[in-house]
CSV table of C-alpha atoms in Angstrom, one decimal:
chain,number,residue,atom,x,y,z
A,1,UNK,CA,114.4,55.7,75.8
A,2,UNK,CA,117.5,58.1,74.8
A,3,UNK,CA,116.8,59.8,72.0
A,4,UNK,CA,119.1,59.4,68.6
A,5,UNK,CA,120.0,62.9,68.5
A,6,UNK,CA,120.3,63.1,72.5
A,7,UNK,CA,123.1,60.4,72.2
A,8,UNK,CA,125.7,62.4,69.8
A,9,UNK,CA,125.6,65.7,71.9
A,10,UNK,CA,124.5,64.6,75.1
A,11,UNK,CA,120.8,66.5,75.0
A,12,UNK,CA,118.0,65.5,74.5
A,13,UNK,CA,115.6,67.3,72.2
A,14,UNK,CA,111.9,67.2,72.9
A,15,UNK,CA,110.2,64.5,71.4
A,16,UNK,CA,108.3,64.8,67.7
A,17,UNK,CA,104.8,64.4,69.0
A,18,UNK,CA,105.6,67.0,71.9
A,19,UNK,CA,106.5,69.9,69.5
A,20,UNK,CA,104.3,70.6,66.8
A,21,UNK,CA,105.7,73.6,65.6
A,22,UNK,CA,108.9,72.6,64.9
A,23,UNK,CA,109.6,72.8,60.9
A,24,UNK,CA,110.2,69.3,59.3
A,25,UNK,CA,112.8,69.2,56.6
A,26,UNK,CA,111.8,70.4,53.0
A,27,UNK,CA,110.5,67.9,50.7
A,28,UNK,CA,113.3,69.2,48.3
A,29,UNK,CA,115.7,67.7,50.8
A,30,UNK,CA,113.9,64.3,51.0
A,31,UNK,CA,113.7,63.8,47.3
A,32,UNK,CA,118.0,64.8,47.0
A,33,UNK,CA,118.0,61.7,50.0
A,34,UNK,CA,115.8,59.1,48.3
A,35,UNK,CA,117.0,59.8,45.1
A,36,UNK,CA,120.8,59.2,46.0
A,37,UNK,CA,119.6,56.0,47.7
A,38,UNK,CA,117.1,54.9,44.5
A,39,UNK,CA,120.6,55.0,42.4
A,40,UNK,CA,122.4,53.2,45.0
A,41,UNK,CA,120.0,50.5,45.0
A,42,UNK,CA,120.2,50.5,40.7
A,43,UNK,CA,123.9,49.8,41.4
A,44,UNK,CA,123.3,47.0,43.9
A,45,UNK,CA,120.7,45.6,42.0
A,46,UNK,CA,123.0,45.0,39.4
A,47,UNK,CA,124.9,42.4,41.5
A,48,UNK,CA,122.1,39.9,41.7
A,49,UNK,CA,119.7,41.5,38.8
A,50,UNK,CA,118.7,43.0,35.7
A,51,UNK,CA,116.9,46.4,37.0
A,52,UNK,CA,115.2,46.6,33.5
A,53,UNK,CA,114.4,43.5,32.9
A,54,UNK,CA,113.5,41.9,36.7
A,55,UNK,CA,111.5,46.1,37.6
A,56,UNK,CA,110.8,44.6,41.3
A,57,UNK,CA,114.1,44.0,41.8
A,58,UNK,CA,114.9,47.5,43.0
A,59,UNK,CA,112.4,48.3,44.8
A,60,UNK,CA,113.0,44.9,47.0
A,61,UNK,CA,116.6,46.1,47.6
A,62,UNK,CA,115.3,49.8,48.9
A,63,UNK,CA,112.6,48.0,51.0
A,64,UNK,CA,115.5,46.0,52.7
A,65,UNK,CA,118.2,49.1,52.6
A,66,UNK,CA,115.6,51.1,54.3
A,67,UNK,CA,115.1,48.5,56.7
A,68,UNK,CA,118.5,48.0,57.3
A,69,UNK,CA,119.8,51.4,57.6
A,70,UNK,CA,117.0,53.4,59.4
A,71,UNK,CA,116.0,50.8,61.7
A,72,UNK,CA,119.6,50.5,63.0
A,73,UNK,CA,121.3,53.5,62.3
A,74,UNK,CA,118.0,56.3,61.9
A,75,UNK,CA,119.1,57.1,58.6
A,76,UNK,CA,119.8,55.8,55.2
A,77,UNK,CA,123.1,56.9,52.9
A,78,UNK,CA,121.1,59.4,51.3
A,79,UNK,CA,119.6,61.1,54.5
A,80,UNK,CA,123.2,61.3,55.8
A,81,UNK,CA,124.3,62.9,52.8
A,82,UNK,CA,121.0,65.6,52.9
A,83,UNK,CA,121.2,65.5,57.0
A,84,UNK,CA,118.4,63.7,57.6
A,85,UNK,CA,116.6,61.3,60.5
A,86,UNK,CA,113.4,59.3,60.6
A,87,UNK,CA,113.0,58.9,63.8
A,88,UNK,CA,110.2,57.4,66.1
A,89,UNK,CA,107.5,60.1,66.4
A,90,UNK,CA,106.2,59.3,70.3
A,91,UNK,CA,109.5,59.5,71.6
A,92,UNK,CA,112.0,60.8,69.2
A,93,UNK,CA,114.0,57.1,69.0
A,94,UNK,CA,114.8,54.6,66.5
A,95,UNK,CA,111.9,53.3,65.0
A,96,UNK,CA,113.4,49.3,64.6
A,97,UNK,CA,113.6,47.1,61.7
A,98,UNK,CA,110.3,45.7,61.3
A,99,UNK,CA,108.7,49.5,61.7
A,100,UNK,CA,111.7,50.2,58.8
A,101,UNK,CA,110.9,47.5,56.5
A,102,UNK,CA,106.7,48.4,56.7
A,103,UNK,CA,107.9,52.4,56.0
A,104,UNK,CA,110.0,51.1,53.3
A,105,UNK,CA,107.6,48.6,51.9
A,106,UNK,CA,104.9,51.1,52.0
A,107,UNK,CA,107.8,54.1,50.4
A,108,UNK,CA,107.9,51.1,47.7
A,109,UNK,CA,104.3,51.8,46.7
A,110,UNK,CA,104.6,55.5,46.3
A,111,UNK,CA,101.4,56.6,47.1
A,112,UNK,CA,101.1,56.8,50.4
A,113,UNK,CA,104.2,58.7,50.6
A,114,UNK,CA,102.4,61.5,48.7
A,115,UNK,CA,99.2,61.6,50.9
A,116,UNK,CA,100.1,64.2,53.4
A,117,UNK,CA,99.5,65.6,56.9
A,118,UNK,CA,100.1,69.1,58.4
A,119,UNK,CA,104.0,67.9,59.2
A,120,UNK,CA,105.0,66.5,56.2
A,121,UNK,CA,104.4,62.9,57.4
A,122,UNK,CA,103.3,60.5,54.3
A,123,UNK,CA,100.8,57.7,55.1
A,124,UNK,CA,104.2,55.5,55.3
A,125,UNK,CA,105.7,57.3,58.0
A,126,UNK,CA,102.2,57.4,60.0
A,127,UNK,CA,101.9,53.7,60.0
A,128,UNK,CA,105.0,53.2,61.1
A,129,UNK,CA,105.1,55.4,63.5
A,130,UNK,CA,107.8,57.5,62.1
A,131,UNK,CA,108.9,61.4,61.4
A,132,UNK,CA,111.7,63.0,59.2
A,133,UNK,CA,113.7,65.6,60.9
A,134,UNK,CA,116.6,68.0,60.5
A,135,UNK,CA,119.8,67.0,61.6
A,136,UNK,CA,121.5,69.3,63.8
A,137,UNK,CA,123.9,71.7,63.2
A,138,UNK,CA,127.3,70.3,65.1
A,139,UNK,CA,129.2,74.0,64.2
């Protein structure tokens, strides 16, 4: 399987599982990205909802979004923005919608995202298989 970041410059980086020691991104950086897509999803839940008054509401349209966006495109509005992936962590791919929607689901609960491993990899992102990384540089 061609890796995400091996299909926009042609290489193919080694594969999460295969390199421990490389950093994953800050956990300033992945609060800036699911904070830009938490308000995005207040804004789209006001098109169908009341985000006060109907408080799952939001969190349904972030479990979708997430599922949408990272299962077919590795990254969500606000990752883009921060430079972010979450990719597959065996091979370094796209994890898939359903994978998405259980890492989003799971995101939606909040604390499994805040029981971490070693590499920054929440209880969400070990279930489904996932890792956030970095971006690279295209200067």
């Amino acid at each position: 399987m061609t890796t995400v970041a091996g299909q926009q410059n042609g290489t193919a980086p080694p594969a999460p599982a295969a390199d421990p020691t490389s950093p994953s991104p800050s956990l300033a950086r992945r609060f800036v990205a699911l904070s830009i897509d938490w308000v995005l999803c207040l804004l789209a839940t006001n098109l169908y909802a009341d985000p006060i008054a109907d408080s799952w509401a939001p969190v349904l349209t972030l479990v979708v979004v997430y599922g949408f966006f990272i299962g077919l495109f590795a990254q969500t509005p606000g990752m883009w923005v921060c430079r972010l992936r979450c990719v597959a962590y065996a091979d370094g791919g796209r994890i898939g919608v359903l994978r998405a929607l259980l890492r989003g689901a799971l995101l939606g609960l909040v604390i499994p995202a805040l029981i971490m491993d070693n590499r920054s990899r929440g209880l969400h992102d070990r279930a489904a298989g996932s890792i956030m990384v970095s971006v690279p540089s295209t200067r």
